[in-house]
Coordinates of C-alpha atoms in Angstrom, one line a residue:
Chain A
X18 CA -7.1 24.4 -14.0
X19 CA -10.6 23.9 -12.6
X20 CA -12.4 26.3 -10.3
X21 CA -13.2 25.4 -6.8
X22 CA -16.9 25.1 -7.7
X23 CA -16.1 22.8 -10.7
X24 CA -14.1 20.6 -8.3
X25 CA -16.9 20.6 -5.8
X26 CA -19.3 19.6 -8.6
X27 CA -17.1 16.6 -9.5
X28 CA -16.8 15.6 -5.8
X29 CA -20.6 15.5 -5.5
X30 CA -20.8 13.0 -8.3
X31 CA -20.0 10.3 -5.8
X32 CA -23.6 10.8 -4.7
X33 CA -26.2 8.9 -6.7
X34 CA -28.9 11.6 -6.3
X35 CA -26.5 14.2 -7.7
X36 CA -25.4 11.9 -10.6
X37 CA -29.1 11.4 -11.5
X38 CA -29.7 15.1 -11.3
X39 CA -26.9 16.3 -13.5
X40 CA -26.5 13.2 -15.7
X41 CA -22.7 12.8 -15.2
X42 CA -20.4 10.3 -13.5
X43 CA -16.7 9.8 -12.7
X44 CA -14.3 7.1 -13.8
X45 CA -10.8 6.5 -12.5
X46 CA -7.6 5.1 -13.9
X47 CA -5.8 5.2 -17.3
X48 CA -7.3 2.0 -18.7
X49 CA -10.8 3.0 -18.1
X50 CA -10.3 6.5 -19.4
X51 CA -8.8 5.2 -22.6
X52 CA -11.7 2.7 -23.0
X53 CA -14.2 5.5 -22.3
X54 CA -12.8 7.6 -25.2
X55 CA -13.5 4.8 -27.6
X56 CA -17.0 4.2 -26.2
X57 CA -20.4 5.6 -27.0
X58 CA -20.1 7.9 -23.9
X59 CA -19.2 11.5 -24.2
X60 CA -16.1 12.3 -22.1
X61 CA -16.6 15.8 -20.8
X62 CA -13.4 16.4 -18.8
X63 CA -10.1 14.5 -18.4
X64 CA -8.5 15.2 -15.0
X65 CA -4.7 14.6 -14.8
X66 CA -2.2 14.9 -12.0
X67 CA -0.1 18.0 -12.6
X68 CA 3.1 16.1 -12.4
X69 CA 1.8 13.0 -14.2
X70 CA 4.1 11.2 -16.6
X71 CA 1.3 9.7 -18.6
X72 CA 1.4 9.8 -22.4
X73 CA -1.3 12.4 -23.1
X74 CA -0.6 13.2 -26.8
X75 CA -3.4 11.0 -28.1
X76 CA -6.0 12.7 -25.8
X77 CA -8.1 15.8 -26.8
X78 CA -6.1 18.6 -25.1
X79 CA -9.2 20.9 -24.9
X80 CA -10.7 18.4 -22.4
X81 CA -7.6 18.0 -20.2
X82 CA -7.4 19.8 -16.8
X83 CA -4.3 19.4 -14.5
X84 CA -5.0 18.9 -10.9
X85 CA -3.0 19.0 -7.7
X86 CA -2.7 15.7 -5.7
X87 CA -4.9 17.1 -3.0
X88 CA -7.6 17.9 -5.5
X89 CA -7.5 14.4 -7.0
X90 CA -7.6 13.0 -3.5
X91 CA -10.7 14.9 -2.7
X92 CA -12.5 13.7 -5.9
X93 CA -11.4 10.0 -5.8
X94 CA -13.4 7.2 -4.4
X95 CA -10.3 5.0 -4.3
X96 CA -7.9 4.5 -1.4
X97 CA -5.0 5.2 -3.7
X98 CA -6.2 7.8 -6.3
X99 CA -5.0 7.3 -9.8
X100 CA -3.2 10.1 -11.7
X101 CA -6.0 10.3 -14.3
X102 CA -9.8 10.4 -14.0
X103 CA -12.6 11.6 -16.3
X104 CA -16.1 13.0 -16.1
X105 CA -18.5 11.4 -18.5
X106 CA -22.0 12.2 -19.5
X107 CA -24.6 9.4 -18.9
X108 CA -26.4 8.3 -22.0
X109 CA -30.1 9.1 -21.6
X110 CA -31.7 6.8 -24.1
X111 CA -35.2 5.4 -24.3
X112 CA -35.6 1.7 -23.2
X113 CA -34.5 -0.4 -26.2
X114 CA -36.5 -3.3 -27.5
X115 CA -35.2 -6.6 -26.3
X116 CA -33.4 -8.3 -29.2
X117 CA -31.5 -11.3 -27.9
X118 CA -30.5 -12.5 -24.4
X119 CA -30.8 -10.0 -21.5
X120 CA -30.3 -10.0 -17.8
X121 CA -32.9 -8.5 -15.5
X122 CA -31.5 -7.5 -12.1
X123 CA -34.0 -7.2 -9.3
X124 CA -32.6 -5.4 -6.2
X125 CA -29.1 -6.6 -6.5
X126 CA -27.5 -4.4 -3.9
X127 CA -23.8 -5.2 -3.8
X128 CA -22.0 -2.9 -6.3
X129 CA -19.2 -5.5 -6.8
X130 CA -21.9 -8.1 -7.8
X131 CA -23.5 -5.7 -10.3
X132 CA -20.2 -4.8 -11.8
X133 CA -19.2 -8.4 -12.1
X134 CA -22.5 -9.2 -13.8
X135 CA -21.9 -6.5 -16.3
X136 CA -18.5 -8.0 -17.0
X137 CA -20.2 -11.5 -17.5
X138 CA -22.7 -9.9 -19.9
X139 CA -19.8 -8.5 -21.9
X140 CA -18.0 -11.8 -21.9
X141 CA -21.0 -13.7 -23.3
X142 CA -21.9 -11.0 -25.9
X143 CA -25.0 -9.7 -24.1
X144 CA -25.6 -6.1 -25.3
X145 CA -28.0 -4.8 -22.8
X146 CA -29.5 -5.5 -19.3
X147 CA -32.4 -4.1 -17.3
X148 CA -32.1 -3.1 -13.7
X149 CA -34.9 -2.4 -11.1
X150 CA -34.6 1.1 -9.6
X151 CA -33.5 -0.4 -6.3
X152 CA -30.5 -2.2 -7.8
X153 CA -27.1 -0.7 -7.1
X154 CA -26.5 2.3 -9.5
X155 CA -24.3 1.2 -12.4
X156 CA -22.5 4.6 -12.3
X157 CA -21.4 3.9 -8.7
X158 CA -17.6 3.9 -8.7
X159 CA -17.4 0.3 -7.2
X160 CA -19.7 -1.0 -10.0
X161 CA -17.6 0.7 -12.7
X162 CA -14.4 -0.8 -11.1
X163 CA -15.8 -4.3 -10.9
X164 CA -17.1 -4.1 -14.5
X165 CA -13.5 -3.7 -15.7
X166 CA -14.5 -1.5 -18.6
X167 CA -17.5 -3.6 -19.6
X168 CA -19.8 -0.7 -18.5
X169 CA -18.8 1.0 -21.7
X170 CA -20.0 -1.9 -23.9
X171 CA -23.1 -3.2 -22.1
X172 CA -26.1 -0.9 -22.0
X173 CA -27.7 -0.9 -18.5
X174 CA -31.3 0.4 -18.4
X175 CA -33.0 1.3 -15.2
X176 CA -36.7 0.5 -15.5
X177 CA -39.7 -1.1 -13.8
X178 CA -38.7 -4.6 -14.7
X179 CA -42.0 -6.2 -13.8
X180 CA -43.9 -4.1 -16.3
X181 CA -41.1 -4.5 -18.9
X182 CA -41.4 -8.3 -18.7
X183 CA -45.2 -8.2 -18.9
X184 CA -44.9 -6.5 -22.3
X185 CA -43.1 -9.5 -23.8
X186 CA -45.1 -12.6 -23.0
X187 CA -43.6 -14.6 -25.8
X188 CA -39.9 -14.1 -24.9
X189 CA -38.8 -17.0 -22.6
X190 CA -38.0 -15.9 -19.0
X191 CA -35.6 -17.8 -16.8
X192 CA -35.6 -17.2 -13.1
X193 CA -32.6 -18.2 -11.0
X194 CA -34.1 -19.6 -7.8
X195 CA -33.0 -22.0 -5.0
X196 CA -35.5 -24.8 -5.5
X197 CA -36.3 -25.0 -9.2
X198 CA -35.6 -27.6 -11.9
X199 CA -32.0 -28.5 -12.6
X200 CA -30.2 -26.1 -15.0
X201 CA -29.1 -29.2 -16.9
X202 CA -32.7 -29.9 -17.9
X203 CA -33.1 -26.6 -19.6
X204 CA -32.4 -26.2 -23.3
X205 CA -29.9 -23.5 -24.5
X206 CA -31.5 -20.4 -26.0
X207 CA -30.1 -17.4 -27.6
X208 CA -33.2 -15.3 -26.8
X209 CA -34.7 -14.6 -23.4
X210 CA -34.5 -12.8 -20.1
X211 CA -32.5 -14.2 -17.2
X212 CA -34.0 -12.9 -13.9
X213 CA -31.6 -12.4 -11.1
X214 CA -32.6 -11.5 -7.6
X215 CA -31.4 -9.9 -4.4
X216 CA -28.4 -11.4 -2.6
X217 CA -30.3 -12.5 0.5
X218 CA -34.0 -12.5 -0.5
X219 CA -33.8 -13.7 -4.0
X220 CA -36.4 -12.7 -6.7
X221 CA -39.7 -11.1 -5.9
X222 CA -42.6 -13.5 -6.1
X223 CA -44.3 -11.5 -8.9
X224 CA -41.2 -12.0 -11.0
X225 CA -40.9 -15.7 -10.2
X226 CA -44.5 -16.1 -11.3
X227 CA -43.8 -14.5 -14.7
X228 CA -41.0 -16.9 -15.4
X229 CA -41.3 -19.8 -17.8
X230 CA -38.4 -21.7 -16.3
X231 CA -37.4 -21.6 -12.6
X232 CA -33.9 -22.9 -12.6
X233 CA -31.4 -24.0 -10.0
X234 CA -27.7 -25.0 -10.2
X235 CA -27.5 -28.4 -8.5
X236 CA -25.6 -28.4 -5.2
X237 CA -23.5 -31.3 -4.0
X238 CA -22.2 -29.7 -0.8
X239 CA -23.6 -27.7 2.1
X240 CA -23.5 -24.0 1.1
X241 CA -26.9 -22.5 1.2
X242 CA -26.5 -20.6 -2.0
X243 CA -24.0 -19.4 -4.6
X244 CA -23.0 -15.8 -5.1
X245 CA -25.4 -14.2 -7.6
X246 CA -22.6 -13.3 -10.1
X247 CA -21.2 -16.8 -10.0
X248 CA -24.7 -18.2 -10.6
X249 CA -25.1 -15.8 -13.5
X250 CA -21.9 -17.0 -15.1
X251 CA -22.9 -20.7 -14.8
X252 CA -26.3 -20.1 -16.2
X253 CA -24.9 -18.1 -19.1
X254 CA -22.4 -20.9 -19.8
X255 CA -25.1 -23.4 -20.0
X256 CA -27.8 -21.4 -21.9
X257 CA -25.6 -19.5 -24.3
X258 CA -22.8 -22.0 -25.2
Chain B
X18 CA -15.9 -8.5 31.2
X19 CA -12.7 -8.6 29.3
X20 CA -9.6 -6.7 30.4
X21 CA -8.1 -3.9 28.3
X22 CA -5.2 -6.2 27.3
X23 CA -7.6 -8.9 26.3
X24 CA -9.5 -6.5 24.1
X25 CA -6.3 -5.2 22.7
X26 CA -5.3 -8.8 21.8
X27 CA -8.6 -9.3 19.9
X28 CA -8.2 -5.9 18.1
X29 CA -4.8 -7.0 16.9
X30 CA -6.3 -10.1 15.3
X31 CA -7.3 -7.9 12.3
X32 CA -3.6 -8.1 11.4
X33 CA -2.5 -11.3 9.5
X34 CA 0.9 -11.5 11.1
X35 CA -0.6 -11.4 14.6
X36 CA -3.2 -14.0 13.6
X37 CA -0.4 -16.3 12.3
X38 CA 1.6 -15.8 15.5
X39 CA -1.2 -16.6 18.0
X40 CA -3.3 -18.9 15.8
X41 CA -6.6 -17.2 16.4
X42 CA -9.1 -15.2 14.3
X43 CA -12.4 -13.2 14.8
X44 CA -15.8 -13.8 13.2
X45 CA -18.7 -11.4 13.3
X46 CA -22.5 -11.8 13.3
X47 CA -24.9 -14.2 14.8
X48 CA -25.2 -16.6 11.9
X49 CA -21.5 -17.1 11.6
X50 CA -21.1 -17.6 15.4
X51 CA -23.8 -20.2 15.5
X52 CA -22.2 -22.0 12.5
X53 CA -18.8 -21.8 14.1
X54 CA -20.2 -23.6 17.2
X55 CA -21.2 -26.5 15.1
X56 CA -17.9 -26.6 13.2
X57 CA -14.6 -28.3 13.7
X58 CA -13.2 -25.0 15.0
X59 CA -12.7 -24.3 18.7
X60 CA -14.6 -21.2 19.8
X61 CA -12.5 -19.5 22.5
X62 CA -14.6 -16.5 23.4
X63 CA -18.1 -15.2 22.4
X64 CA -18.3 -11.4 22.6
X65 CA -21.8 -10.0 23.1
X66 CA -23.1 -6.5 23.3
X67 CA -24.0 -5.7 26.9
X68 CA -27.6 -4.7 26.0
X69 CA -28.0 -7.4 23.3
X70 CA -31.4 -9.0 23.0
X71 CA -30.0 -12.1 21.3
X72 CA -31.2 -15.5 22.5
X73 CA -28.0 -16.8 24.4
X74 CA -29.4 -19.8 26.3
X75 CA -28.1 -22.3 23.8
X76 CA -24.5 -20.9 24.0
X77 CA -21.8 -22.0 26.5
X78 CA -22.1 -19.3 29.2
X79 CA -18.5 -19.8 30.4
X80 CA -17.3 -18.5 27.0
X81 CA -19.6 -15.4 26.8
X82 CA -18.2 -12.0 27.6
X83 CA -20.4 -8.8 27.6
X84 CA -18.9 -5.8 25.9
X85 CA -19.7 -2.1 25.6
X86 CA -20.7 -0.7 22.2
X87 CA -17.4 1.2 22.1
X88 CA -15.4 -2.0 22.7
X89 CA -17.3 -3.9 20.0
X90 CA -16.6 -0.9 17.6
X91 CA -12.9 -1.0 18.4
X92 CA -12.7 -4.7 17.6
X93 CA -15.0 -4.9 14.5
X94 CA -13.8 -4.8 10.9
X95 CA -17.3 -3.9 9.7
X96 CA -18.8 -0.5 9.2
X97 CA -21.8 -1.5 11.3
X98 CA -20.6 -3.8 14.1
X99 CA -22.8 -6.7 14.9
X100 CA -23.9 -7.3 18.5
X101 CA -22.1 -10.7 18.6
X102 CA -18.6 -11.8 17.6
X103 CA -16.4 -14.7 18.5
X104 CA -12.7 -15.5 18.8
X105 CA -11.8 -18.9 17.2
X106 CA -8.7 -21.0 17.2
X107 CA -7.2 -21.8 13.8
X108 CA -6.9 -25.5 13.1
X109 CA -3.3 -26.3 12.6
X110 CA -3.3 -29.6 10.8
X111 CA -0.8 -31.2 8.5
X112 CA -1.4 -31.0 4.8
X113 CA -4.0 -33.7 4.0
X114 CA -3.6 -36.1 1.1
X115 CA -5.7 -35.0 -2.0
X116 CA -8.7 -37.3 -2.2
X117 CA -11.1 -35.9 -4.8
X118 CA -11.4 -32.6 -6.5
X119 CA -9.4 -29.6 -5.1
X120 CA -8.8 -26.0 -5.9
X121 CA -5.3 -24.6 -6.0
X122 CA -5.2 -20.8 -5.5
X123 CA -2.1 -19.0 -6.8
X124 CA -1.8 -15.5 -5.5
X125 CA -5.4 -14.6 -5.6
X126 CA -5.3 -11.3 -3.9
X127 CA -8.9 -10.0 -3.5
X128 CA -10.4 -11.3 -0.2
X129 CA -13.9 -11.2 -1.8
X130 CA -12.7 -13.5 -4.6
X131 CA -11.1 -15.9 -2.1
X132 CA -14.2 -16.0 0.1
X133 CA -16.5 -16.5 -2.9
X134 CA -14.3 -19.4 -4.2
X135 CA -14.5 -21.1 -0.8
X136 CA -18.3 -20.7 -1.0
X137 CA -18.2 -22.3 -4.5
X138 CA -16.1 -25.2 -3.1
X139 CA -18.7 -25.8 -0.4
X140 CA -21.6 -25.7 -3.0
X141 CA -19.9 -28.3 -5.2
X142 CA -18.9 -30.5 -2.3
X143 CA -15.2 -29.8 -2.5
X144 CA -13.7 -30.5 1.0
X145 CA -10.3 -28.9 0.8
X146 CA -8.3 -26.4 -1.2
X147 CA -4.7 -25.3 -1.3
X148 CA -3.5 -21.7 -1.3
X149 CA -0.1 -20.3 -2.1
X150 CA 1.3 -18.2 0.8
X151 CA 0.8 -15.0 -1.2
X152 CA -3.0 -15.7 -1.6
X153 CA -5.3 -13.5 0.6
X154 CA -5.4 -15.0 4.1
X155 CA -8.5 -17.1 4.6
X156 CA -8.9 -15.8 8.1
X157 CA -9.1 -12.2 6.9
X158 CA -12.5 -10.8 7.9
X159 CA -13.5 -10.0 4.3
X160 CA -12.8 -13.5 3.2
X161 CA -14.8 -15.0 6.1
X162 CA -17.7 -12.6 5.2
X163 CA -17.7 -13.5 1.5
X164 CA -17.5 -17.2 2.3
X165 CA -20.9 -17.0 4.0
X166 CA -20.0 -19.7 6.6
X167 CA -18.4 -22.0 4.1
X168 CA -15.0 -21.3 5.7
X169 CA -16.2 -23.7 8.5
X170 CA -16.7 -26.6 6.1
X171 CA -13.9 -26.2 3.5
X172 CA -10.4 -26.9 4.7
X173 CA -8.0 -24.3 3.4
X174 CA -4.3 -25.2 3.5
X175 CA -1.6 -22.7 2.9
X176 CA 1.4 -24.4 1.2
X177 CA 3.9 -24.3 -1.5
X178 CA 1.5 -25.2 -4.3
X179 CA 4.2 -25.9 -6.9
X180 CA 5.9 -28.5 -4.8
X181 CA 2.5 -30.0 -3.7
X182 CA 1.4 -30.5 -7.3
X183 CA 4.8 -32.0 -8.3
X184 CA 4.1 -34.8 -5.7
X185 CA 1.0 -36.0 -7.5
X186 CA 2.0 -36.5 -11.2
X187 CA -0.9 -38.9 -11.8
X188 CA -3.7 -36.7 -10.6
X189 CA -5.2 -34.6 -13.5
X190 CA -4.4 -30.9 -13.3
X191 CA -6.7 -28.3 -15.0
X192 CA -5.3 -24.8 -15.4
X193 CA -7.7 -21.9 -16.0
X194 CA -6.0 -19.7 -18.7
X195 CA -7.1 -17.2 -21.2
X196 CA -6.0 -19.0 -24.4
X197 CA -6.4 -22.7 -23.8
X198 CA -8.8 -25.3 -25.2
X199 CA -12.5 -24.8 -24.8
X200 CA -13.9 -26.0 -21.5
X201 CA -16.6 -27.9 -23.5
X202 CA -13.9 -30.2 -24.9
X203 CA -12.7 -31.4 -21.5
X204 CA -14.4 -34.5 -19.9
X205 CA -15.9 -34.2 -16.5
X206 CA -13.8 -35.6 -13.7
X207 CA -14.4 -36.1 -10.0
X208 CA -10.7 -36.2 -9.2
X209 CA -8.2 -33.5 -9.9
X210 CA -6.7 -30.1 -9.1
X211 CA -8.2 -26.9 -10.6
X212 CA -5.4 -24.3 -10.8
X213 CA -6.6 -20.7 -10.4
X214 CA -4.4 -17.7 -10.8
X215 CA -3.9 -14.0 -9.9
X216 CA -6.7 -11.6 -10.9
X217 CA -4.5 -9.6 -13.3
X218 CA -1.4 -11.8 -14.0
X219 CA -3.1 -15.2 -14.1
X220 CA -1.2 -18.4 -13.2
X221 CA 2.6 -18.6 -12.9
X222 CA 4.2 -20.2 -15.9
X223 CA 5.6 -23.1 -13.8
X224 CA 2.1 -24.0 -12.7
X225 CA 0.7 -23.8 -16.3
X226 CA 3.5 -26.1 -17.4
X227 CA 2.5 -28.7 -14.8
X228 CA -1.1 -28.7 -16.0
X229 CA -2.5 -31.6 -18.2
X230 CA -5.4 -29.4 -19.4
X231 CA -5.2 -25.7 -20.1
X232 CA -8.8 -24.6 -20.3
X233 CA -10.7 -21.5 -21.3
X234 CA -14.3 -20.5 -21.1
X235 CA -15.3 -19.5 -24.7
X236 CA -16.0 -15.8 -25.0
X237 CA -18.6 -14.3 -27.4
X238 CA -18.3 -10.7 -26.4
X239 CA -15.5 -8.2 -25.8
X240 CA -14.6 -8.5 -22.1
X241 CA -10.9 -9.3 -21.7
X242 CA -11.5 -11.8 -19.0
X243 CA -14.0 -13.1 -16.5
X244 CA -13.8 -12.6 -12.7
X245 CA -11.8 -15.5 -11.2
X246 CA -14.6 -16.7 -8.9
X247 CA -17.1 -16.6 -11.8
X248 CA -14.7 -18.7 -13.9
X249 CA -14.2 -21.1 -11.0
X250 CA -18.0 -21.6 -10.8
X251 CA -18.4 -22.2 -14.5
X252 CA -15.5 -24.7 -14.6
X253 CA -16.9 -26.6 -11.6
X254 CA -20.3 -26.8 -13.2
X255 CA -18.8 -28.3 -16.3
X256 CA -16.3 -30.7 -14.7
X257 CA -18.3 -31.8 -11.6
X258 CA -21.9 -32.0 -12.8

């Protein structure tokens, strides 16, 4: 059982400001909870429907709390709440040194896009990515859902990306732009930063200026642009294969 | 002015069954409405906020109807309704002969994925795609939104995709699967069908059996799969570039 104030605390975790303040976030669904338990994140509480038939033997019973349907409904960000959720502690680590290939997200606002990009990073073995503070929060429930568990394996660091990039003048920087050189002309590289910009405005000029390679996926049809996550996947396939 | 029953009719267009019955659908926002007017679709009505400051001179005034905010709110599928919407007639054409490269969507259920795939088709110059009847309806407002106007340029045909493919034994068929040969081993082709399956279950066995090439994007990390639209983009880049 959780007290009303504990439940209220968890409810408030749907708000980014509150998440930042207390350093916790919520995940929903059995698959994610099981992946979280194997991850580098500390699982603080496991919330289970009081009549759930889930197999709970393998879970740490001291962390399990049984909730009524109405309580789960009030916490959930989903239309159909799952019978299991968990409260996790965010990892507060210092900004790690870049050591391979990394994404740099500049004001990507759609949570589905950010989650899908985290999943792409995980697919291509990218261990960490950097996000500008105005990018959708990676602990937003829609980002977590779209990442399909990859959020537990890809470290996402919120930082001033312009000053970060300025610190590494020798690491190659690739900017995804609409009118650059063809991706096919760029050599694969296992080291670098891939700079990805806002869905409608693209990358900030200052970031484009820092880039060594301004790259474009050649178009044959009439669409004005590709979805940013789709472009990310194509560029990774070309540069990292 | 529209009558209450006309407004009620438009409201009901958010329901797929009703759209199928009457052969109409709704689009929202100035950019889409202007693109629709240049497309092969017949624009039946243009709905404009009564106090809108939009430039309407270039629009056919006989089609314009001014609506109150409350009326636009009741019709809109968006959280923040736009000051302009339109009602369009669906094109009811026969199933065209395949004549290049085409997507075949098998039970892709997320409207955002379907819209993003339509946008990819438009980017790579693919003129038509085939959807199984259990794929998300392309006239769903979320599909239209995610397609970013590409819905007006890419013909989407709902049909029994299994029987369609059986009719063209000589056209190469590429199935996107999780454990196939590496995409890098497949030769580019400007003619063919790319078979794309359900987000969680993948392609039906019958469709996989029909395929000449079962292809996989090589993974280097730990994600179980890629988002279907991202995979579509990568495969198009490889096969069509």
